[in-house]
mmCIF file of C-alpha atoms and ligand atoms in Angstrom:
data_model
loop_
_atom_site.group_PDB
_atom_site.id
_atom_site.type_symbol
_atom_site.label_atom_id
_atom_site.label_comp_id
_atom_site.label_asym_id
_atom_site.label_seq_id
_atom_site.Cartn_x
_atom_site.Cartn_y
_atom_site.Cartn_z
ATOM 1 C CA UNK X 270 93.281 101.368 113.454
ATOM 2 C CA UNK X 271 91.983 101.386 117.002
ATOM 3 C CA UNK X 272 93.999 99.820 119.801
ATOM 4 C CA UNK X 273 94.547 96.110 119.177
ATOM 5 C CA UNK X 274 93.514 93.481 121.711
ATOM 6 C CA UNK X 275 97.219 92.948 122.501
ATOM 7 C CA UNK X 276 97.663 96.652 123.296
ATOM 8 C CA UNK X 277 94.502 96.775 125.449
ATOM 9 C CA UNK X 278 95.600 93.621 127.322
ATOM 10 C CA UNK X 279 99.033 95.124 127.933
ATOM 11 C CA UNK X 280 97.549 98.345 129.330
ATOM 12 C CA UNK X 281 95.098 96.426 131.523
ATOM 13 C CA UNK X 282 97.668 93.982 132.906
ATOM 14 C CA UNK X 283 100.662 96.302 133.284
ATOM 15 C CA UNK X 284 98.872 99.548 134.202
ATOM 16 C CA UNK X 285 101.921 101.644 133.212
ATOM 17 C CA UNK X 286 102.169 104.932 135.092
ATOM 18 C CA UNK X 287 102.154 108.218 133.164
ATOM 19 C CA UNK X 288 101.642 108.811 129.462
ATOM 20 C CA UNK X 289 103.098 106.059 127.283
ATOM 21 C CA UNK X 290 103.113 104.713 123.748
ATOM 22 C CA UNK X 291 102.386 101.012 123.206
ATOM 23 C CA UNK X 292 103.350 99.608 119.793
ATOM 24 C CA UNK X 293 102.091 96.273 118.454
ATOM 25 C CA UNK X 294 104.771 94.580 116.316
ATOM 26 C CA UNK X 295 102.173 92.348 114.672
ATOM 27 C CA UNK X 296 100.594 95.403 113.043
ATOM 28 C CA UNK X 297 103.965 96.519 111.674
ATOM 29 C CA UNK X 298 104.566 93.055 110.235
ATOM 30 C CA UNK X 299 101.155 93.208 108.516
ATOM 31 C CA UNK X 300 101.968 96.663 107.126
ATOM 32 C CA UNK X 301 105.329 95.470 105.790
ATOM 33 C CA UNK X 302 103.704 92.472 104.129
ATOM 34 C CA UNK X 303 100.965 94.650 102.632
ATOM 35 C CA UNK X 304 103.631 96.842 101.006
ATOM 36 C CA UNK X 305 105.524 93.839 99.614
ATOM 37 C CA UNK X 306 102.312 92.265 98.297
ATOM 38 C CA UNK X 307 101.113 95.496 96.684
ATOM 39 C CA UNK X 308 104.517 96.441 95.224
ATOM 40 C CA UNK X 309 106.396 93.168 94.673
ATOM 41 C CA UNK X 310 109.023 94.741 92.377
ATOM 42 C CA UNK X 311 109.800 97.633 94.710
ATOM 43 C CA UNK X 312 112.388 97.517 97.496
ATOM 44 C CA UNK X 313 111.239 98.940 100.838
ATOM 45 C CA UNK X 314 113.509 101.350 102.733
ATOM 46 C CA UNK X 315 111.825 101.988 106.086
ATOM 47 C CA UNK X 316 112.291 105.669 107.083
ATOM 48 C CA UNK X 317 113.984 105.108 110.445
ATOM 49 C CA UNK X 318 113.051 108.538 111.825
ATOM 50 C CA UNK X 319 109.352 107.594 112.029
ATOM 51 C CA UNK X 320 110.102 105.274 114.947
ATOM 52 C CA UNK X 321 113.649 103.992 115.526
ATOM 53 C CA UNK X 322 112.835 101.621 118.382
ATOM 54 C CA UNK X 323 115.373 98.742 118.254
ATOM 55 C CA UNK X 324 112.624 96.089 118.373
ATOM 56 C CA UNK X 325 110.907 97.648 115.355
ATOM 57 C CA UNK X 326 114.153 97.847 113.384
ATOM 58 C CA UNK X 327 115.018 94.244 114.288
ATOM 59 C CA UNK X 328 111.605 93.008 113.144
ATOM 60 C CA UNK X 329 111.862 94.862 109.834
ATOM 61 C CA UNK X 330 115.472 93.803 109.235
ATOM 62 C CA UNK X 331 114.395 90.202 109.771
ATOM 63 C CA UNK X 332 111.549 90.581 107.299
ATOM 64 C CA UNK X 333 114.039 91.780 104.671
ATOM 65 C CA UNK X 334 113.442 95.514 104.815
ATOM 66 C CA UNK X 335 116.045 98.077 103.807
ATOM 67 C CA UNK X 336 116.457 101.355 105.714
ATOM 68 C CA UNK X 337 116.402 105.062 104.844
ATOM 69 C CA UNK X 338 118.580 106.916 107.346
ATOM 70 C CA UNK X 339 119.404 110.576 107.970
ATOM 71 C CA UNK X 340 122.429 110.488 110.315
ATOM 72 C CA UNK X 341 125.344 108.336 111.415
ATOM 73 C CA UNK X 342 123.384 107.401 114.543
ATOM 74 C CA UNK X 343 120.472 106.103 112.445
ATOM 75 C CA UNK X 344 122.919 104.153 110.248
ATOM 76 C CA UNK X 345 124.334 102.527 113.383
ATOM 77 C CA UNK X 346 120.817 101.679 114.600
ATOM 78 C CA UNK X 347 120.035 99.950 111.295
ATOM 79 C CA UNK X 348 123.350 98.051 111.354
ATOM 80 C CA UNK X 349 122.751 96.993 114.981
ATOM 81 C CA UNK X 350 119.322 95.707 113.976
ATOM 82 C CA UNK X 351 120.993 93.340 111.517
ATOM 83 C CA UNK X 352 120.793 95.221 108.228
ATOM 84 C CA UNK X 353 123.837 94.906 105.967
ATOM 85 C CA UNK X 354 125.297 98.175 104.557
ATOM 86 C CA UNK X 355 123.932 97.443 101.071
ATOM 87 C CA UNK X 356 120.434 97.676 102.591
ATOM 88 C CA UNK X 357 120.959 101.153 104.017
ATOM 89 C CA UNK X 358 120.784 104.501 102.215
ATOM 90 C CA UNK X 359 121.919 107.859 103.587
ATOM 91 C CA UNK X 360 118.829 109.729 102.412
ATOM 92 C CA UNK X 361 119.379 113.114 104.004
ATOM 93 C CA UNK X 362 120.372 115.764 101.428
ATOM 94 C CA UNK X 363 122.075 117.792 104.194
ATOM 95 C CA UNK X 364 125.115 115.927 105.540
ATOM 96 C CA UNK X 365 128.408 116.857 107.171
ATOM 97 C CA UNK X 366 131.312 115.671 105.044
ATOM 98 C CA UNK X 367 132.777 113.769 108.003
ATOM 99 C CA UNK X 368 129.445 111.943 108.454
ATOM 100 C CA UNK X 369 129.518 110.941 104.769
ATOM 101 C CA UNK X 370 133.057 109.624 105.371
ATOM 102 C CA UNK X 371 131.890 107.670 108.441
ATOM 103 C CA UNK X 372 129.007 106.165 106.438
ATOM 104 C CA UNK X 373 131.450 105.251 103.665
ATOM 105 C CA UNK X 374 133.652 103.469 106.243
ATOM 106 C CA UNK X 375 130.582 101.491 107.344
ATOM 107 C CA UNK X 376 130.102 100.406 103.726
ATOM 108 C CA UNK X 377 127.088 102.580 102.947
ATOM 109 C CA UNK X 378 127.098 103.185 99.195
ATOM 110 C CA UNK X 379 123.936 105.137 98.394
ATOM 111 C CA UNK X 380 123.529 108.842 99.140
ATOM 112 C CA UNK X 381 120.907 111.522 98.449
ATOM 113 C CA UNK X 382 121.941 114.880 96.969
ATOM 114 C CA UNK X 383 120.055 117.911 95.703
ATOM 115 C CA UNK X 384 122.841 120.284 94.608
ATOM 116 C CA UNK X 385 126.363 120.237 93.184
ATOM 117 C CA UNK X 386 127.830 121.404 96.516
ATOM 118 C CA UNK X 387 126.602 118.224 98.219
ATOM 119 C CA UNK X 388 127.781 116.109 95.255
ATOM 120 C CA UNK X 389 131.290 117.444 95.811
ATOM 121 C CA UNK X 390 131.239 116.364 99.463
ATOM 122 C CA UNK X 391 130.095 112.861 98.510
ATOM 123 C CA UNK X 392 132.706 112.615 95.755
ATOM 124 C CA UNK X 393 135.469 113.480 98.251
ATOM 125 C CA UNK X 394 134.213 111.425 101.224
ATOM 126 C CA UNK X 395 132.613 108.402 99.510
ATOM 127 C CA UNK X 396 134.364 108.005 96.141
ATOM 128 C CA UNK X 397 132.491 105.890 93.613
ATOM 129 C CA UNK X 398 129.234 105.820 95.614
ATOM 130 C CA UNK X 399 125.760 105.769 94.073
ATOM 131 C CA UNK X 400 123.945 109.101 94.304
ATOM 132 C CA UNK X 401 120.341 109.938 93.591
ATOM 133 C CA UNK X 402 119.119 113.491 93.104
ATOM 134 C CA UNK X 403 116.058 114.638 94.992
ATOM 135 C CA UNK X 404 113.628 116.889 93.138
ATOM 136 C CA UNK X 405 111.113 119.297 94.639
ATOM 137 C CA UNK X 406 107.409 118.489 94.691
ATOM 138 C CA UNK X 407 104.580 120.842 95.606
ATOM 139 C CA UNK X 408 103.242 118.605 98.392
ATOM 140 C CA UNK X 409 99.622 119.259 97.362
ATOM 141 C CA UNK X 410 97.254 116.834 99.061
ATOM 142 C CA UNK X 411 99.629 116.138 101.958
ATOM 143 C CA UNK X 412 98.517 116.839 105.527
ATOM 144 C CA UNK X 413 102.168 117.199 106.595
ATOM 145 C CA UNK X 414 103.857 118.718 103.496
ATOM 146 C CA UNK X 415 107.649 118.917 103.372
ATOM 147 C CA UNK X 416 107.993 122.436 101.895
ATOM 148 C CA UNK X 417 110.939 123.568 99.797
ATOM 149 C CA UNK X 418 113.640 122.525 102.217
ATOM 150 C CA UNK X 419 114.618 119.372 100.319
ATOM 151 C CA UNK X 420 115.117 118.805 96.630
ATOM 152 C CA UNK X 421 116.022 120.949 93.649
ATOM 153 C CA UNK X 422 114.016 122.159 90.727
ATOM 154 C CA UNK X 423 113.661 119.280 88.238
ATOM 155 C CA UNK X 424 115.400 121.468 85.635
ATOM 156 C CA UNK X 425 118.532 121.490 87.804
ATOM 157 C CA UNK X 426 118.628 117.761 88.580
ATOM 158 C CA UNK X 427 120.315 116.728 85.321
ATOM 159 C CA UNK X 428 123.226 119.106 85.994
ATOM 160 C CA UNK X 429 123.582 117.761 89.535
ATOM 161 C CA UNK X 430 123.767 114.184 88.240
ATOM 162 C CA UNK X 431 126.097 115.090 85.355
ATOM 163 C CA UNK X 432 128.399 116.714 87.904
ATOM 164 C CA UNK X 433 128.280 113.534 90.004
ATOM 165 C CA UNK X 434 129.206 111.449 86.954
ATOM 166 C CA UNK X 435 132.071 113.799 86.064
ATOM 167 C CA UNK X 436 133.458 113.388 89.609
ATOM 168 C CA UNK X 437 133.482 109.592 89.354
ATOM 169 C CA UNK X 438 130.276 108.921 91.282
ATOM 170 C CA UNK X 439 127.568 106.541 90.045
ATOM 171 C CA UNK X 440 124.694 108.803 88.910
ATOM 172 C CA UNK X 441 122.063 106.330 90.008
ATOM 173 C CA UNK X 442 118.616 107.912 89.912
ATOM 174 C CA UNK X 443 116.000 110.384 91.069
ATOM 175 C CA UNK X 444 114.105 110.704 94.327
ATOM 176 C CA UNK X 445 111.220 112.778 95.578
ATOM 177 C CA UNK X 446 108.787 112.878 98.488
ATOM 178 C CA UNK X 447 105.208 113.827 97.691
ATOM 179 C CA UNK X 448 104.574 115.045 101.262
ATOM 180 C CA UNK X 449 103.729 113.058 104.353
ATOM 181 C CA UNK X 450 100.180 111.775 104.960
ATOM 182 C CA UNK X 451 99.533 112.153 101.245
ATOM 183 C CA UNK X 452 95.865 111.445 100.567
ATOM 184 C CA UNK X 453 95.914 112.096 96.810
ATOM 185 C CA UNK X 454 96.588 108.925 94.814
ATOM 186 C CA UNK X 455 97.702 110.978 91.797
ATOM 187 C CA UNK X 456 100.417 112.806 93.770
ATOM 188 C CA UNK X 457 103.229 110.663 92.330
ATOM 189 C CA UNK X 458 102.274 111.246 88.683
ATOM 190 C CA UNK X 459 103.826 114.689 88.058
ATOM 191 C CA UNK X 460 107.059 113.752 89.811
ATOM 192 C CA UNK X 461 107.313 110.557 87.729
ATOM 193 C CA UNK X 462 106.792 112.538 84.531
ATOM 194 C CA UNK X 463 109.588 114.894 85.605
ATOM 195 C CA UNK X 464 111.797 111.937 86.551
ATOM 196 C CA UNK X 465 111.412 110.450 83.075
ATOM 197 C CA UNK X 466 112.429 113.771 81.492
ATOM 198 C CA UNK X 467 115.631 113.739 83.598
ATOM 199 C CA UNK X 468 116.313 110.094 82.596
ATOM 200 C CA UNK X 469 116.065 111.269 78.954
ATOM 201 C CA UNK X 470 118.458 114.192 79.414
ATOM 202 C CA UNK X 471 121.030 111.918 81.028
ATOM 203 C CA UNK X 472 120.555 109.312 78.289
ATOM 204 C CA UNK X 473 121.402 112.056 75.798
ATOM 205 C CA UNK X 474 124.770 112.269 77.532
ATOM 206 C CA UNK X 475 125.252 108.522 77.383
ATOM 207 C CA UNK X 476 124.402 107.986 81.077
ATOM 208 C CA UNK X 477 121.744 105.462 82.016
ATOM 209 C CA UNK X 478 119.935 106.209 85.264
ATOM 210 C CA UNK X 479 118.677 103.078 87.038
ATOM 211 C CA UNK X 480 116.370 104.012 89.869
ATOM 212 C CA UNK X 481 113.416 106.097 90.978
ATOM 213 C CA UNK X 482 113.033 106.519 94.726
ATOM 214 C CA UNK X 483 109.302 107.097 95.269
ATOM 215 C CA UNK X 484 109.803 108.317 98.851
ATOM 216 C CA UNK X 485 107.215 108.137 101.623
ATOM 217 C CA UNK X 486 103.815 109.760 101.918
ATOM 218 C CA UNK X 487 101.762 106.593 102.464
ATOM 219 C CA UNK X 488 99.146 107.543 105.052
ATOM 220 C CA UNK X 489 97.915 106.300 108.382
ATOM 221 C CA UNK X 490 94.187 106.371 109.059
ATOM 222 C CA UNK X 491 93.463 109.101 111.596
ATOM 223 C CA UNK X 492 89.914 110.508 111.768
ATOM 224 C CA UNK X 493 89.242 110.413 108.032
ATOM 225 C CA UNK X 494 89.506 107.223 106.052
ATOM 226 C CA UNK X 495 92.349 106.928 103.537
ATOM 227 C CA UNK X 496 92.880 104.712 100.469
ATOM 228 C CA UNK X 497 94.560 101.343 101.065
ATOM 229 C CA UNK X 498 98.114 100.387 100.123
ATOM 230 C CA UNK X 499 96.870 98.577 97.026
ATOM 231 C CA UNK X 500 95.225 101.736 95.660
ATOM 232 C CA UNK X 501 98.524 103.636 96.032
ATOM 233 C CA UNK X 502 100.435 100.791 94.385
ATOM 234 C CA UNK X 503 98.035 100.737 91.424
ATOM 235 C CA UNK X 504 98.169 104.505 90.905
ATOM 236 C CA UNK X 505 101.971 104.507 91.045
ATOM 237 C CA UNK X 506 102.228 101.545 88.712
ATOM 238 C CA UNK X 507 99.938 103.219 86.181
ATOM 239 C CA UNK X 508 102.057 106.377 86.254
ATOM 240 C CA UNK X 509 105.271 104.390 85.864
ATOM 241 C CA UNK X 510 103.832 102.574 82.833
ATOM 242 C CA UNK X 511 102.473 105.803 81.371
ATOM 243 C CA UNK X 512 105.776 107.668 81.567
ATOM 244 C CA UNK X 513 108.411 104.931 81.261
ATOM 245 C CA UNK X 514 106.592 102.494 78.945
ATOM 246 C CA UNK X 515 108.523 99.237 78.709
ATOM 247 C CA UNK X 516 111.604 100.646 80.391
ATOM 248 C CA UNK X 517 110.318 100.823 83.960
ATOM 249 C CA UNK X 518 113.311 101.518 86.239
ATOM 250 C CA UNK X 519 114.188 99.922 89.542
ATOM 251 C CA UNK X 520 111.976 101.519 92.213
ATOM 252 C CA UNK X 521 112.180 101.917 95.968
ATOM 253 C CA UNK X 522 109.766 103.344 98.543
ATOM 254 C CA UNK X 523 110.577 104.867 101.942
ATOM 255 C CA UNK X 524 107.459 104.467 104.084
ATOM 256 C CA UNK X 525 107.662 105.834 107.622
ATOM 257 C CA UNK X 526 104.184 106.814 108.786
ATOM 258 C CA UNK X 527 102.522 104.144 106.623
ATOM 259 C CA UNK X 528 104.681 101.426 108.228
ATOM 260 C CA UNK X 529 104.274 102.232 111.930
ATOM 261 C CA UNK X 530 101.623 104.934 112.436
ATOM 262 C CA UNK X 531 98.644 102.643 112.991
ATOM 263 C CA UNK X 532 100.663 100.223 115.160
ATOM 264 C CA UNK X 533 100.819 102.469 118.221
ATOM 265 C CA UNK X 534 98.457 103.921 120.815
ATOM 266 C CA UNK X 535 99.275 106.498 123.474
ATOM 267 C CA UNK X 536 97.613 106.138 126.860
ATOM 268 C CA UNK X 537 97.201 109.532 128.510
ATOM 269 C CA UNK X 538 95.268 110.995 131.441
ATOM 270 C CA UNK X 539 93.010 114.012 131.947
ATOM 271 C CA UNK X 540 94.666 116.397 134.440
ATOM 272 C CA UNK X 541 92.096 119.180 134.425
ATOM 273 C CA UNK X 542 88.784 120.156 132.829
ATOM 274 C CA UNK X 543 87.997 123.866 133.213
ATOM 275 C CA UNK X 544 86.329 126.922 131.655
ATOM 276 C CA UNK X 545 87.596 130.450 131.097
ATOM 277 C CA UNK X 546 84.569 132.192 132.685
ATOM 278 C CA UNK X 547 81.569 131.077 134.706
ATOM 279 C CA UNK X 548 79.096 130.597 131.844
ATOM 280 C CA UNK X 549 81.576 129.707 129.134
ATOM 281 C CA UNK X 550 80.295 126.655 127.322
ATOM 282 C CA UNK X 551 83.703 125.756 125.942
ATOM 283 C CA UNK X 552 85.689 123.395 128.144
ATOM 284 C CA UNK X 553 89.464 123.245 128.202
ATOM 285 C CA UNK X 554 90.682 119.679 128.622
ATOM 286 C CA UNK X 555 94.310 119.386 129.771
ATOM 287 C CA UNK X 556 96.061 116.068 129.215
ATOM 288 C CA UNK X 557 99.348 114.782 130.683
ATOM 289 C CA UNK X 558 100.819 114.790 127.152
ATOM 290 C CA UNK X 559 101.082 117.628 124.649
ATOM 291 C CA UNK X 560 103.226 119.049 121.878
ATOM 292 C CA UNK X 561 106.428 118.657 123.913
ATOM 293 C CA UNK X 562 105.583 115.152 125.117
ATOM 294 C CA UNK X 563 105.494 113.630 121.640
ATOM 295 C CA UNK X 564 102.478 115.144 119.870
ATOM 296 C CA UNK X 565 104.516 117.664 117.842
ATOM 297 C CA UNK X 566 102.603 116.814 114.675
ATOM 298 C CA UNK X 567 99.598 118.673 116.098
ATOM 299 C CA UNK X 568 101.568 121.797 115.090
ATOM 300 C CA UNK X 569 99.140 123.988 113.096
ATOM 301 C CA UNK X 570 96.638 121.235 114.009
ATOM 302 C CA UNK X 571 97.986 119.328 110.988
ATOM 303 C CA UNK X 572 97.494 115.808 112.288
ATOM 304 C CA UNK X 573 94.206 115.141 114.117
ATOM 305 C CA UNK X 574 94.544 111.953 116.102
ATOM 306 C CA UNK X 575 91.504 109.857 117.023
ATOM 307 C CA UNK X 576 90.997 110.108 120.788
ATOM 308 C CA UNK X 577 88.835 107.576 122.600
ATOM 309 C CA UNK X 578 87.634 107.467 126.193
ATOM 310 C CA UNK X 579 85.621 105.071 128.333
ATOM 311 C CA UNK X 580 82.731 107.576 128.214
ATOM 312 C CA UNK X 581 82.285 107.643 124.436
ATOM 313 C CA UNK X 582 78.634 106.499 124.736
ATOM 314 C CA UNK X 583 77.810 109.797 126.481
ATOM 315 C CA UNK X 584 76.929 113.028 124.647
ATOM 316 C CA UNK X 585 79.889 114.924 123.223
ATOM 317 C CA UNK X 586 80.601 118.642 122.884
ATOM 318 C CA UNK X 587 83.534 120.497 121.341
ATOM 319 C CA UNK X 588 86.423 121.484 123.611
ATOM 320 C CA UNK X 589 89.966 122.776 123.436
ATOM 321 C CA UNK X 590 92.623 120.142 124.153
ATOM 322 C CA UNK X 591 95.962 121.217 125.629
ATOM 323 C CA UNK X 592 99.099 119.678 127.088
ATOM 324 C CA UNK X 593 100.554 119.969 130.609
ATOM 325 C CA UNK X 594 103.566 122.261 130.068
ATOM 326 C CA UNK X 595 103.932 125.978 130.827
ATOM 327 C CA UNK X 596 104.334 126.983 127.187
ATOM 328 C CA UNK X 597 101.263 128.568 125.633
ATOM 329 C CA UNK X 598 102.158 126.878 122.330
ATOM 330 C CA UNK X 599 101.294 123.596 124.050
ATOM 331 C CA UNK X 600 97.708 123.533 122.782
ATOM 332 C CA UNK X 601 96.769 120.589 120.571
ATOM 333 C CA UNK X 602 93.386 121.514 119.094
ATOM 334 C CA UNK X 603 91.758 124.940 119.425
ATOM 335 C CA UNK X 604 91.202 126.435 115.943
ATOM 336 C CA UNK X 605 89.168 123.338 115.187
ATOM 337 C CA UNK X 606 87.832 122.236 118.593
ATOM 338 C CA UNK X 607 87.530 118.545 119.307
ATOM 339 C CA UNK X 608 84.395 116.662 120.410
ATOM 340 C CA UNK X 609 84.846 114.903 123.736
ATOM 341 C CA UNK X 610 82.229 113.471 126.150
ATOM 342 C CA UNK X 611 80.549 116.052 128.406
ATOM 343 C CA UNK X 612 81.108 113.684 131.332
ATOM 344 C CA UNK X 613 84.891 113.550 130.867
ATOM 345 C CA UNK X 614 86.578 114.280 134.179
ATOM 346 C CA UNK X 615 89.898 114.559 136.021
ATOM 347 C CA UNK X 616 91.742 111.246 136.224
ATOM 348 C CA UNK X 617 90.025 109.686 133.182
ATOM 349 C CA UNK X 618 92.280 107.773 130.835
ATOM 350 C CA UNK X 619 92.181 108.571 127.129
ATOM 351 C CA UNK X 620 93.666 106.643 124.229
ATOM 352 C CA UNK X 621 95.289 108.662 121.455
ATOM 353 C CA UNK X 622 95.234 106.318 118.500
ATOM 354 C CA UNK X 623 97.470 105.875 115.452
ATOM 355 C CA UNK X 624 100.448 107.407 117.253
ATOM 356 C CA UNK X 625 103.130 104.863 116.285
ATOM 357 C CA UNK X 626 104.948 107.325 113.997
ATOM 358 C CA UNK X 627 106.669 110.609 114.809
ATOM 359 C CA UNK X 628 105.908 110.676 118.541
ATOM 360 C CA UNK X 629 108.661 109.164 120.747
ATOM 361 C CA UNK X 630 111.504 110.960 118.977
ATOM 362 C CA UNK X 631 109.678 114.292 118.975
ATOM 363 C CA UNK X 632 109.289 114.290 122.762
ATOM 364 C CA UNK X 633 111.441 116.863 124.589
ATOM 365 C CA UNK X 634 114.113 115.671 127.014
ATOM 366 C CA UNK X 635 112.583 117.188 130.151
ATOM 367 C CA UNK X 636 110.738 120.436 129.423
ATOM 368 C CA UNK X 637 109.207 121.520 132.747
ATOM 369 C CA UNK X 638 110.662 118.306 134.170
ATOM 370 C CA UNK X 639 108.297 116.052 132.232
ATOM 371 C CA UNK X 640 110.056 112.838 131.181
ATOM 372 C CA UNK X 641 110.322 111.895 127.492
ATOM 373 C CA UNK X 642 107.511 109.699 126.181
ATOM 374 C CA UNK X 643 107.831 106.176 127.545
ATOM 375 C CA UNK X 644 107.484 103.493 124.863
ATOM 376 C CA UNK X 645 106.615 99.782 125.086
ATOM 377 C CA UNK X 646 106.965 97.616 121.998
ATOM 378 C CA UNK X 647 105.073 94.346 122.303
HETATM 379 C C1 LIG J 985 110.550 111.363 106.492
HETATM 380 C C2 LIG J 985 110.964 110.752 105.208
HETATM 381 C C3 LIG J 985 110.292 109.642 104.715
HETATM 382 C C4 LIG J 985 109.071 109.051 105.375
HETATM 383 O O1 LIG J 985 107.940 109.762 105.049
HETATM 384 P P1 LIG J 985 106.472 109.247 105.462
HETATM 385 O O2 LIG J 985 105.580 110.251 104.886
HETATM 386 O O3 LIG J 985 106.443 109.151 106.937
HETATM 387 O O4 LIG J 985 106.302 107.909 104.833
HETATM 388 C C5 LIG J 985 110.743 109.082 103.552
HETATM 389 N N1 LIG J 985 111.817 109.586 102.891
HETATM 390 C C6 LIG J 985 112.499 110.652 103.339
HETATM 391 C C7 LIG J 985 113.681 111.126 102.593
HETATM 392 C C8 LIG J 985 112.089 111.273 104.507
HETATM 393 O O5 LIG J 985 112.756 112.341 104.948
#
């Protein structure tokens, strides 16, 4: 989504200095409602890491959202926003035992695991808690895949959950993440088939699993169009019916990008337009924001943000876009150059759209003295 009228008004009236993100809460409210309409039987756990701004968390808590957190600090943010502990899960599979204990003291009762070693920590530090086991997915179709860092082979998941049960935990369900910015509607199908097989193994041991955590992956529209929330909901529902028949389990989703990505716009400024030799026809356009200022997801040029300027009616030619810091890794788009107006010049403002997710928290503290990304939530 392009900048909303509210965002454009804010930028015009306030003229904030330096690069900044402006987030429109009305867009987030629409996104939340679209998820609840499309998936009325599914509880929503907003992935706090996508954008933990207190105003965003407060809005979502008020709308009834639950929260997926990865650290004690994120748990505290969700509690401060008004969420009760039963609406918060500790979804990181990699936790210090003392952080599990702290979460347990706060009343958090649902934890992610992907191995027996982590199950043992949870059993010691949060006795009796619900645990769900995360399984690996291949991430095919995702523009920001999550690799093999999280989750275990589906063949191992039953043993992990049986171990949890034996240690007095509540073996509660399965989770997976199909990869972020997942553009393939069928991505959930294989993981749901594998989940059902694990439900069956546990049932053979007299243990009834209750829940499938469908994770995140719901996209934001960047340059290419993406299917709507309803299309994802339909595909997931069909897979659930196909694999679970009449015994469809409780489901939850953990949207991060899909909840806040299209709600934010970064205003940035052109610092320099130059060439590498006199008759080079490729321009280098340097902005006052780069990989270390919040645009980390341009790593490997994975996420291509829409960039608009006031000169977009003029002819455009491809150029390299880079950030302002003294690290040569701070180049946003070079392998696949980016079309910008030939008239673009020093001092021009540009809008980097759909930047509500995974920007403010990825900004460095003060690399080269540049301040972290300023954020305004309106
Ligand atoms: C990051 C993350 C999410 C959010 O993923 P999106 O693709 O942004 O929706 C959800 N669940 C877990 C466990 C995560 O780590």
